[in-house]
Coordinates of N, CA and C and ligand atoms in Angstrom, one line a residue:
Q1 N -9.2 20.1 28.3 CA -10.5 19.5 28.5 C -11.5 20.5 29.0
R2 N -11.0 21.4 30.0 CA -11.9 22.4 30.6 C -12.3 23.4 29.6
K3 N -11.3 23.8 28.8 CA -11.6 24.9 27.8 C -12.5 24.4 26.7
Y4 N -12.3 23.2 26.2 CA -13.1 22.7 25.1 C -14.3 21.8 25.4
G5 N -14.3 21.4 26.7 CA -15.4 20.5 27.1 C -15.4 19.1 26.7
E6 N -14.8 18.9 25.5 CA -14.6 17.5 25.0 C -13.4 17.5 24.0
P7 N -12.9 16.3 23.7 CA -11.8 16.3 22.8 C -12.2 16.8 21.4
T8 N -11.4 17.8 20.9 CA -11.7 18.3 19.6 C -10.3 18.4 18.8
A9 N -10.4 18.6 17.5 CA -9.2 18.8 16.8 C -8.4 20.0 17.3
E10 N -9.1 21.1 17.6 CA -8.5 22.3 18.0 C -7.8 22.1 19.3
A11 N -8.4 21.3 20.2 CA -7.8 21.0 21.5 C -6.5 20.2 21.3
L12 N -6.6 19.2 20.4 CA -5.4 18.4 20.2 C -4.2 19.3 19.7
V13 N -4.6 20.2 18.8 CA -3.5 21.0 18.2 C -3.0 22.0 19.2
E14 N -3.9 22.6 20.0 CA -3.4 23.5 21.1 C -2.5 22.8 22.0
S15 N -2.8 21.6 22.4 CA -2.0 20.8 23.3 C -0.6 20.5 22.6
A16 N -0.7 20.1 21.4 CA 0.6 19.8 20.7 C 1.5 21.1 20.6
M17 N 0.8 22.2 20.3 CA 1.6 23.5 20.2 C 2.2 23.9 21.5
R18 N 1.6 23.6 22.6 CA 2.2 23.9 23.9 C 3.6 23.2 24.0
H19 N 3.6 21.9 23.6 CA 4.8 21.2 23.6 C 5.8 21.7 22.6
V20 N 5.3 22.1 21.4 CA 6.2 22.6 20.4 C 6.9 23.9 20.9
D21 N 6.1 24.7 21.6 CA 6.7 26.0 22.2 C 7.8 25.7 23.2
I22 N 7.6 24.6 24.0 CA 8.6 24.3 25.0 C 9.9 23.9 24.2
L23 N 9.8 23.1 23.2 CA 11.0 22.7 22.4 C 11.6 23.9 21.7
D24 N 10.7 24.8 21.2 CA 11.3 26.1 20.6 C 12.1 26.9 21.6
K25 N 11.5 27.0 22.8 CA 12.2 27.8 23.9 C 13.6 27.2 24.2
H26 N 13.7 25.9 24.0 CA 15.0 25.2 24.2 C 15.8 25.1 22.9
D27 N 15.3 25.8 21.9 CA 16.0 25.9 20.6 C 16.3 24.5 20.1
Y28 N 15.3 23.7 20.1 CA 15.5 22.3 19.7 C 14.5 22.0 18.6
P29 N 14.9 22.1 17.3 CA 14.0 22.0 16.2 C 13.8 20.6 15.6
D30 N 14.6 19.6 16.1 CA 14.6 18.3 15.4 C 13.6 17.3 16.1
F31 N 12.3 17.5 15.8 CA 11.3 16.6 16.4 C 10.2 16.4 15.4
K32 N 9.3 15.5 15.6 CA 8.1 15.3 14.8 C 6.9 15.2 15.7
V33 N 5.8 15.5 15.2 CA 4.6 15.6 16.1 C 3.5 14.7 15.6
S34 N 2.8 14.1 16.6 CA 1.7 13.3 16.3 C 0.4 13.8 17.0
V35 N -0.7 13.9 16.3 CA -1.9 14.3 17.0 C -3.0 13.2 16.7
K36 N -2.6 11.9 17.0 CA -3.5 10.8 16.6 C -4.8 10.9 17.5
A37 N -5.9 10.5 16.8 CA -7.1 10.4 17.5 C -7.8 9.1 17.0
S38 N -8.7 8.5 17.8 CA -9.4 7.3 17.3 C -10.6 7.7 16.4
E39 N -11.0 8.9 16.4 CA -12.1 9.3 15.5 C -11.5 9.9 14.2
V40 N -11.8 9.3 13.1 CA -11.2 9.7 11.9 C -11.2 11.2 11.5
F41 N -12.4 11.8 11.6 CA -12.5 13.2 11.2 C -11.7 14.1 12.1
M42 N -11.8 13.7 13.4 CA -11.0 14.6 14.4 C -9.5 14.5 14.1
A43 N -9.0 13.3 13.8 CA -7.6 13.2 13.5 C -7.2 13.9 12.3
V44 N -8.1 13.8 11.2 CA -7.7 14.4 10.0 C -7.8 16.0 10.1
D45 N -8.8 16.5 10.8 CA -8.9 17.9 11.0 C -7.6 18.4 11.8
A46 N -7.3 17.6 12.9 CA -6.1 18.1 13.7 C -4.9 18.1 12.9
Y47 N -4.6 17.1 12.1 CA -3.4 17.1 11.3 C -3.4 18.2 10.3
R48 N -4.6 18.5 9.7 CA -4.6 19.6 8.7 C -4.3 20.9 9.4
L49 N -4.9 21.1 10.6 CA -4.6 22.4 11.3 C -3.1 22.5 11.7
L50 N -2.6 21.4 12.2 CA -1.2 21.4 12.6 C -0.2 21.6 11.5
A51 N -0.6 21.0 10.3 CA 0.3 21.2 9.1 C 0.5 22.7 8.7
K52 N -0.6 23.5 9.1 CA -0.5 24.9 8.8 C 0.4 25.7 9.8
E53 N 0.6 25.1 10.9 CA 1.3 25.7 12.0 C 2.8 25.5 12.0
I54 N 3.2 24.3 11.7 CA 4.6 24.0 11.9 C 5.2 23.3 10.6
D55 N 6.6 23.4 10.5 CA 7.2 22.8 9.4 C 7.8 21.4 9.7
Q56 N 7.8 21.1 11.0 CA 8.4 19.8 11.4 C 7.5 18.6 10.8
P57 N 8.2 17.5 10.6 CA 7.4 16.3 10.1 C 6.3 15.9 11.0
L58 N 5.3 15.3 10.4 CA 4.1 14.8 11.2 C 4.0 13.3 11.1
H59 N 3.8 12.7 12.2 CA 3.6 11.3 12.3 C 2.1 11.0 12.4
L60 N 1.6 10.3 11.3 CA 0.2 10.1 11.2 C -0.3 8.8 11.8
G61 N -1.5 8.8 12.3 CA -2.1 7.6 12.8 C -3.6 7.8 13.2
I62 N -4.4 6.8 13.0 CA -5.7 6.7 13.6 C -5.5 5.8 14.8
T63 N -5.5 6.3 16.0 CA -5.0 5.5 17.1 C -6.2 4.6 17.6
E64 N -5.8 3.5 18.2 CA -6.8 2.5 18.7 C -7.9 2.3 17.6
A65 N -7.5 2.1 16.4 CA -8.5 2.1 15.3 C -9.5 1.0 15.3
G66 N -9.2 -0.1 16.0 CA -10.1 -1.2 16.1 C -9.5 -2.5 15.7
G67 N -10.3 -3.5 15.3 CA -9.8 -4.8 14.9 C -9.3 -4.7 13.5
L68 N -8.9 -5.9 13.0 CA -8.2 -5.9 11.7 C -9.0 -5.3 10.5
R69 N -10.3 -5.7 10.4 CA -11.1 -5.2 9.3 C -11.5 -3.7 9.5
G70 N -12.2 -3.4 10.6 CA -12.6 -2.1 10.8 C -11.5 -1.1 11.0
G71 N -10.4 -1.5 11.7 CA -9.3 -0.6 11.9 C -8.5 -0.3 10.6
T72 N -8.5 -1.3 9.7 CA -7.8 -1.1 8.4 C -8.6 -0.1 7.6
V73 N -9.9 -0.2 7.6 CA -10.7 0.7 6.8 C -10.5 2.1 7.4
K74 N -10.7 2.3 8.7 CA -10.5 3.6 9.3 C -9.1 4.2 9.0
S75 N -8.1 3.4 9.1 CA -6.8 3.9 8.9 C -6.6 4.3 7.4
A76 N -7.1 3.5 6.5 CA -7.0 3.8 5.1 C -7.7 5.1 4.7
V77 N -8.9 5.3 5.3 CA -9.7 6.5 5.0 C -9.0 7.7 5.6
G78 N -8.6 7.7 6.8 CA -8.0 8.8 7.5 C -6.6 9.1 6.9
L79 N -5.7 8.2 6.9 CA -4.4 8.4 6.3 C -4.4 8.7 4.8
G80 N -5.4 8.0 4.2 CA -5.5 8.3 2.7 C -5.8 9.7 2.4
M81 N -6.8 10.3 3.2 CA -7.1 11.7 3.0 C -5.9 12.6 3.2
L82 N -5.2 12.4 4.3 CA -4.1 13.2 4.6 C -2.9 13.1 3.7
L83 N -2.5 11.8 3.4 CA -1.4 11.6 2.5 C -1.6 12.1 1.1
Y84 N -2.9 12.0 0.7 CA -3.3 12.5 -0.7 C -3.1 14.0 -0.7
E85 N -3.3 14.7 0.4 CA -3.1 16.2 0.5 C -1.6 16.5 0.7
G86 N -0.8 15.5 0.8 CA 0.6 15.8 1.0 C 1.0 16.1 2.5
I87 N 0.1 15.7 3.4 CA 0.3 15.9 4.8 C 0.8 14.6 5.4
G88 N 1.9 14.6 6.2 CA 2.3 13.4 6.8 C 3.7 12.9 6.3
D89 N 4.5 12.4 7.3 CA 5.9 12.0 6.9 C 6.2 10.6 7.3
T90 N 5.6 10.2 8.4 CA 5.7 8.8 8.9 C 4.3 8.3 9.3
I91 N 4.1 7.0 9.3 CA 2.7 6.5 9.7 C 2.8 5.4 10.7
R92 N 1.8 5.2 11.4 CA 1.6 4.1 12.3 C 0.2 3.6 12.2
I93 N 0.1 2.3 12.0 CA -1.3 1.7 12.0 C -1.5 1.0 13.3
S94 N -2.6 1.3 14.0 CA -2.8 0.8 15.3 C -4.0 -0.1 15.3
L95 N -3.8 -1.4 15.2 CA -4.9 -2.4 15.1 C -4.9 -3.3 16.3
A96 N -6.0 -3.8 16.8 CA -6.1 -4.8 17.8 C -5.9 -6.1 17.0
A97 N -4.7 -6.3 16.5 CA -4.4 -7.5 15.7 C -2.9 -7.7 15.7
D98 N -2.5 -8.8 15.1 CA -1.1 -9.1 15.0 C -0.3 -7.9 14.5
P99 N 0.8 -7.4 15.2 CA 1.5 -6.3 14.7 C 2.0 -6.5 13.2
V100 N 2.3 -7.7 12.8 CA 2.7 -8.0 11.5 C 1.6 -7.4 10.5
E101 N 0.4 -7.6 10.9 CA -0.7 -7.1 10.0 C -0.7 -5.6 9.9
E102 N -0.3 -4.9 11.1 CA -0.3 -3.5 11.0 C 0.7 -3.0 10.0
V103 N 1.9 -3.7 9.9 CA 2.9 -3.3 9.0 C 2.4 -3.5 7.5
K104 N 1.7 -4.7 7.4 CA 1.2 -5.0 6.0 C 0.2 -4.0 5.6
V105 N -0.7 -3.6 6.5 CA -1.8 -2.7 6.1 C -1.1 -1.3 5.8
G106 N -0.2 -0.9 6.6 CA 0.5 0.4 6.3 C 1.1 0.4 5.0
F107 N 1.8 -0.7 4.7 CA 2.5 -0.8 3.4 C 1.4 -0.8 2.2
E108 N 0.3 -1.5 2.4 CA -0.7 -1.5 1.3 C -1.3 -0.1 1.1
I109 N -1.5 0.7 2.2 CA -2.0 2.1 2.1 C -1.0 2.9 1.3
L110 N 0.3 2.8 1.6 CA 1.3 3.5 0.8 C 1.3 3.1 -0.6
K111 N 1.2 1.8 -0.8 CA 1.2 1.3 -2.2 C 0.0 1.8 -3.0
S112 N -1.2 1.8 -2.4 CA -2.4 2.2 -3.1 C -2.3 3.7 -3.4
L113 N -1.5 4.4 -2.6 CA -1.4 5.9 -2.9 C -0.2 6.1 -3.8
K114 N 0.5 5.1 -4.2 CA 1.7 5.1 -5.1 C 2.8 5.9 -4.4
L115 N 2.8 5.8 -3.1 CA 3.9 6.4 -2.3 C 5.1 5.4 -2.1
R116 N 4.7 4.1 -2.3 CA 5.7 3.0 -2.3 C 5.3 2.1 -3.4
T117 N 6.3 1.6 -4.1 CA 6.0 0.8 -5.3 C 6.5 -0.7 -5.1
N118 N 7.3 -0.9 -4.0 CA 7.9 -2.2 -3.8 C 6.8 -3.3 -3.6
G119 N 7.0 -4.4 -4.2 CA 6.1 -5.5 -4.0 C 5.0 -5.6 -5.1
I120 N 4.3 -6.7 -5.1 CA 3.3 -6.9 -6.2 C 2.0 -6.1 -6.0
N121 N 1.6 -5.5 -7.0 CA 0.3 -4.8 -7.0 C -0.7 -5.8 -7.7
F122 N -1.6 -6.4 -6.9 CA -2.5 -7.4 -7.5 C -3.8 -6.7 -8.0
I123 N -4.2 -7.1 -9.2 CA -5.5 -6.6 -9.8 C -6.3 -7.9 -9.9
A124 N -7.4 -8.0 -9.2 CA -8.2 -9.2 -9.2 C -9.7 -8.9 -9.3
C125 N -10.4 -9.7 -10.0 CA -11.9 -9.4 -10.1 C -12.5 -10.1 -8.8
P126 N -13.7 -9.6 -8.5 CA -14.4 -10.2 -7.3 C -14.9 -11.6 -7.5
S127 N -14.9 -12.1 -8.7 CA -15.3 -13.4 -9.1 C -16.8 -13.5 -9.1
C128 N -17.4 -14.4 -9.9 CA -18.8 -14.6 -10.0 C -19.0 -16.0 -10.7
S129 N -20.2 -16.3 -11.0 CA -20.5 -17.6 -11.6 C -19.8 -17.8 -12.9
R130 N -19.3 -16.8 -13.5 CA -18.6 -17.0 -14.8 C -17.2 -17.4 -14.7
Q131 N -16.7 -17.4 -13.5 CA -15.2 -17.6 -13.3 C -14.9 -19.0 -13.8
N132 N -13.7 -19.2 -14.4 CA -13.2 -20.4 -14.9 C -12.3 -21.1 -13.9
F133 N -11.9 -20.4 -12.9 CA -11.1 -21.0 -11.8 C -11.5 -20.3 -10.5
D134 N -11.0 -20.8 -9.4 CA -11.3 -20.2 -8.1 C -10.5 -19.0 -7.9
V135 N -11.1 -17.8 -8.2 CA -10.4 -16.5 -8.2 C -9.9 -16.2 -6.7
I136 N -10.9 -16.3 -5.8 CA -10.6 -15.9 -4.4 C -9.5 -16.8 -3.8
G137 N -9.6 -18.1 -4.0 CA -8.6 -19.1 -3.5 C -7.3 -18.8 -4.1
T138 N -7.3 -18.5 -5.4 CA -6.0 -18.3 -6.1 C -5.3 -17.0 -5.5
M139 N -6.2 -16.0 -5.4 CA -5.6 -14.7 -4.8 C -5.0 -14.9 -3.4
N140 N -5.8 -15.5 -2.6 CA -5.3 -15.8 -1.2 C -4.0 -16.5 -1.2
S141 N -3.9 -17.5 -2.0 CA -2.7 -18.3 -2.1 C -1.5 -17.5 -2.6
L142 N -1.8 -16.8 -3.7 CA -0.7 -16.0 -4.3 C -0.2 -14.9 -3.4
E143 N -1.1 -14.3 -2.7 CA -0.7 -13.2 -1.8 C 0.3 -13.8 -0.7
Q144 N -0.1 -14.9 -0.2 CA 0.7 -15.6 0.9 C 2.1 -16.0 0.3
R145 N 2.0 -16.7 -0.8 CA 3.2 -17.3 -1.4 C 4.2 -16.2 -1.8
L146 N 3.7 -15.1 -2.3 CA 4.6 -14.1 -2.9 C 4.9 -12.9 -2.0
E147 N 4.6 -13.0 -0.7 CA 4.8 -11.9 0.2 C 6.3 -11.4 0.2
D148 N 7.2 -12.3 -0.1 CA 8.6 -11.9 0.0 C 9.1 -11.1 -1.3
V149 N 8.3 -11.1 -2.3 CA 8.7 -10.4 -3.6 C 8.7 -8.9 -3.4
R150 N 9.8 -8.2 -3.6 CA 9.8 -6.8 -3.4 C 9.9 -6.0 -4.7
T151 N 9.9 -6.8 -5.8 CA 9.9 -6.1 -7.1 C 8.6 -5.4 -7.4
P152 N 8.6 -4.1 -7.8 CA 7.4 -3.4 -8.2 C 6.8 -4.0 -9.5
M153 N 5.7 -4.7 -9.4 CA 5.1 -5.3 -10.6 C 3.6 -5.4 -10.5
D154 N 2.9 -5.5 -11.6 CA 1.4 -5.7 -11.6 C 1.1 -7.1 -12.0
V155 N 0.3 -7.8 -11.2 CA -0.2 -9.1 -11.5 C -1.7 -9.1 -11.5
A156 N -2.3 -9.5 -12.7 CA -3.7 -9.5 -12.8 C -4.3 -10.9 -12.7
V157 N -5.3 -11.1 -11.9 CA -5.9 -12.4 -11.7 C -7.4 -12.2 -12.0
I158 N -7.9 -12.6 -13.2 CA -9.2 -12.3 -13.6 C -9.9 -13.6 -14.0
G159 N -11.1 -13.8 -13.5 CA -11.8 -15.1 -13.6 C -12.3 -15.5 -15.0
C160 N -12.5 -14.6 -15.9 CA -13.0 -15.0 -17.2 C -12.6 -14.0 -18.3
I161 N -13.1 -14.2 -19.5 CA -12.6 -13.4 -20.6 C -13.3 -12.1 -20.7
V162 N -14.3 -11.8 -19.8 CA -15.1 -10.6 -19.9 C -14.1 -9.4 -19.7
N163 N -13.3 -9.5 -18.6 CA -12.3 -8.4 -18.3 C -10.9 -8.9 -18.4
G164 N -10.7 -10.2 -18.4 CA -9.3 -10.8 -18.3 C -8.3 -10.3 -19.3
P165 N -8.5 -10.4 -20.6 CA -7.5 -9.9 -21.5 C -7.1 -8.5 -21.4
G166 N -8.1 -7.6 -21.1 CA -7.9 -6.2 -21.0 C -6.9 -5.9 -19.8
E167 N -7.2 -6.5 -18.7 CA -6.4 -6.3 -17.5 C -5.0 -7.0 -17.7
A168 N -5.0 -8.2 -18.3 CA -3.8 -8.9 -18.4 C -2.8 -8.2 -19.3
R169 N -3.3 -7.5 -20.3 CA -2.4 -6.8 -21.3 C -1.7 -5.6 -20.6
E170 N -2.3 -5.1 -19.5 CA -1.7 -4.0 -18.8 C -0.7 -4.4 -17.7
A171 N -0.7 -5.7 -17.4 CA 0.0 -6.2 -16.2 C 1.3 -6.9 -16.7
D172 N 2.2 -7.1 -15.7 CA 3.5 -7.8 -16.0 C 3.2 -9.3 -16.2
V173 N 2.3 -9.8 -15.3 CA 1.8 -11.2 -15.5 C 0.3 -11.1 -15.3
G174 N -0.4 -11.8 -16.2 CA -1.9 -11.8 -16.1 C -2.4 -13.3 -16.3
L175 N -3.3 -13.6 -15.5 CA -4.0 -14.9 -15.6 C -5.5 -14.6 -15.9
T176 N -6.0 -15.1 -17.0 CA -7.4 -14.9 -17.3 C -8.1 -16.2 -17.5
G177 N -9.2 -16.4 -16.9 CA -9.9 -17.6 -17.0 C -10.5 -17.8 -18.4
A178 N -10.4 -19.0 -19.0 CA -11.0 -19.3 -20.3 C -11.3 -20.7 -20.4
T179 N -12.1 -21.1 -21.4 CA -12.5 -22.5 -21.6 C -11.9 -22.9 -23.0
P180 N -11.2 -24.1 -23.1 CA -11.1 -25.1 -22.0 C -9.9 -24.9 -21.1
N181 N -9.0 -24.0 -21.5 CA -7.8 -23.7 -20.6 C -7.7 -22.2 -20.3
N182 N -7.1 -21.9 -19.2 CA -6.9 -20.5 -18.8 C -5.7 -20.0 -19.5
L183 N -5.6 -18.7 -19.6 CA -4.5 -18.1 -20.5 C -3.6 -17.3 -19.6
I184 N -2.3 -17.5 -19.7 CA -1.3 -16.6 -19.0 C -0.7 -15.6 -19.9
Y185 N -0.7 -14.4 -19.5 CA 0.0 -13.3 -20.3 C 1.3 -13.0 -19.6
V186 N 2.3 -12.7 -20.3 CA 3.6 -12.2 -19.7 C 4.0 -11.0 -20.5
G187 N 4.3 -9.9 -19.7 CA 4.7 -8.7 -20.4 C 3.6 -8.1 -21.3
G188 N 2.4 -8.4 -21.0 CA 1.2 -7.9 -21.8 C 0.9 -8.7 -23.0
E189 N 1.6 -9.8 -23.2 CA 1.3 -10.6 -24.4 C 0.8 -12.0 -24.0
P190 N -0.2 -12.6 -24.8 CA -0.6 -13.9 -24.5 C 0.6 -14.8 -24.6
D191 N 0.9 -15.7 -23.5 CA 2.1 -16.5 -23.5 C 1.9 -18.0 -23.6
H192 N 1.0 -18.5 -22.8 CA 0.7 -19.9 -22.8 C -0.6 -20.2 -22.1
K193 N -1.0 -21.5 -22.3 CA -2.3 -21.9 -21.6 C -2.0 -22.8 -20.4
V194 N -2.9 -22.7 -19.4 CA -2.8 -23.7 -18.3 C -4.1 -24.2 -17.9
S195 N -4.1 -25.5 -17.5 CA -5.4 -26.1 -17.1 C -5.6 -25.7 -15.6
N196 N -6.7 -26.1 -15.1 CA -7.0 -25.7 -13.6 C -6.2 -26.6 -12.7
A197 N -5.7 -27.7 -13.2 CA -5.0 -28.6 -12.3 C -3.6 -28.1 -11.9
D198 N -3.4 -27.8 -10.6 CA -2.1 -27.4 -10.0 C -1.5 -26.2 -10.7
F199 N -2.4 -25.3 -11.1 CA -1.8 -24.1 -11.9 C -1.2 -23.1 -10.9
I200 N -1.5 -23.1 -9.6 CA -1.0 -22.1 -8.8 C 0.6 -22.2 -8.6
D201 N 1.1 -23.5 -8.5 CA 2.5 -23.6 -8.5 C 3.2 -23.0 -9.7
H202 N 2.5 -23.3 -10.8 CA 3.1 -22.9 -12.1 C 3.0 -21.3 -12.2
L203 N 1.9 -20.8 -11.8 CA 1.7 -19.3 -11.8 C 2.7 -18.6 -10.9
E204 N 2.9 -19.2 -9.7 CA 3.9 -18.6 -8.8 C 5.3 -18.6 -9.5
Q205 N 5.6 -19.7 -10.2 CA 6.9 -19.8 -10.8 C 7.1 -18.7 -12.0
V206 N 6.0 -18.5 -12.7 CA 6.0 -17.6 -13.8 C 6.2 -16.1 -13.3
I207 N 5.5 -15.8 -12.1 CA 5.6 -14.5 -11.5 C 7.0 -14.3 -11.0
R208 N 7.6 -15.3 -10.4 CA 8.9 -15.1 -9.8 C 10.0 -15.0 -11.0
E209 N 9.8 -15.7 -12.0 CA 10.7 -15.5 -13.2 C 10.6 -14.1 -13.8
R210 N 9.4 -13.6 -13.9 CA 9.2 -12.3 -14.4 C 9.8 -11.2 -13.5
A211 N 9.6 -11.4 -12.1 CA 10.2 -10.5 -11.2 C 11.7 -10.5 -11.3
A212 N 12.3 -11.7 -11.5 CA 13.8 -11.8 -11.6 C 14.2 -11.0 -12.9
K213 N 13.4 -11.1 -14.0 CA 13.7 -10.4 -15.2 C 13.7 -8.9 -15.0
I214 N 12.6 -8.5 -14.3 CA 12.5 -7.0 -14.1 C 13.7 -6.5 -13.3
E215 N 14.1 -7.3 -12.3 CA 15.2 -6.9 -11.4 C 16.5 -6.8 -12.3
A216 N 16.7 -7.8 -13.1 CA 17.9 -7.8 -13.9 C 17.9 -6.6 -14.9
E217 N 16.8 -6.3 -15.4 CA 16.7 -5.1 -16.3 C 17.0 -3.8 -15.6
R218 N 16.4 -3.8 -14.3 CA 16.7 -2.6 -13.5 C 18.2 -2.4 -13.2
A219 N 18.8 -3.6 -12.8 CA 20.2 -3.5 -12.5 C 21.0 -3.1 -13.7
R220 N 20.6 -3.6 -14.9 CA 21.3 -3.2 -16.1 C 21.2 -1.7 -16.4
Q221 N 20.0 -1.2 -16.2 CA 19.8 0.2 -16.5 C 20.6 1.1 -15.5
E222 N 20.6 0.6 -14.2 CA 21.4 1.4 -13.2 C 22.9 1.4 -13.5
E223 N 23.4 0.2 -14.0 CA 24.8 0.1 -14.4 C 25.1 1.1 -15.5
E224 N 24.1 1.1 -16.5 CA 24.3 2.0 -17.6 C 24.4 3.5 -17.2
V225 N 23.6 3.9 -16.2 CA 23.6 5.2 -15.7 C 24.9 5.5 -15.0
I226 N 25.4 4.5 -14.2 CA 26.7 4.7 -13.5 C 27.8 4.9 -14.5
L227 N 27.8 4.0 -15.5 CA 28.9 4.0 -16.6 C 28.9 5.4 -17.3
K228 N 27.7 5.9 -17.6 CA 27.6 7.2 -18.3 C 28.1 8.3 -17.4
S229 N 27.7 8.2 -16.1 CA 28.1 9.3 -15.3 C 29.6 9.3 -14.9
T230 N 30.2 8.1 -15.0 CA 31.7 8.0 -14.7 C 32.5 8.1 -16.0
G231 N 31.9 7.8 -17.1 CA 32.6 7.8 -18.4 C 32.6 9.2 -19.0
Ligands
LIG1 S1 -14.2 -10.9 -14.7 FE1 -15.6 -12.6 -15.2 S2 -15.4 -13.9 -13.4 FE2 -14.6 -12.0 -12.8 S3 -16.3 -10.9 -11.8 FE3 -16.2 -10.2 -14.0 S4 -17.6 -11.6 -15.1 FE4 -17.2 -12.6 -13.0

């Protein structure tokens, strides 16, 4: 504090390196280092500097990031920059919110950077007056109902035919709003129509069935690889 006058990235790194030196003197190389700061740019600069200094793993975080919404955005921006550059080995999301949300936010950050693929990747339109069903309500409901699904898969929820078919064709399961009935795509192909009445139960079932099929196919491929390597 005396040398730098205020917290800076350089001060954080100098302090961290003092502790690294102590561990070095004791010939103890198995540690990881964190230089979390609540200010996004300071944290990012500090981790960038530290990554040039040591080979040990770095534990990333924007500390005391704030409430659920603001803290999520800060964490995503800061950790996103670093992870995209290949800096960082473990992460912690610090929110003034339910710790369960911290884990969910961390997982979503890793998923959006394609560092983790487990779970459903939702593609959803923001909805507008052209929507044929309640896109936001459907998304909220599906996210909650399908939290337990660990299968890597894409699910598109698009309110009308402007973008629906294009997105649905790229997804494992796609719902596109249409008149008089909405259309469900499975495996990129138009599969069947559903009306707006109680379609969420049905959509959940279609997604779970598709997830089970993807898992079965994955297990079959793994078995094939094992058989080839042992045969
Ligand atoms: S896809 Fe259709 S419903 Fe969704 S935002 Fe675009 S125009 Fe609106």
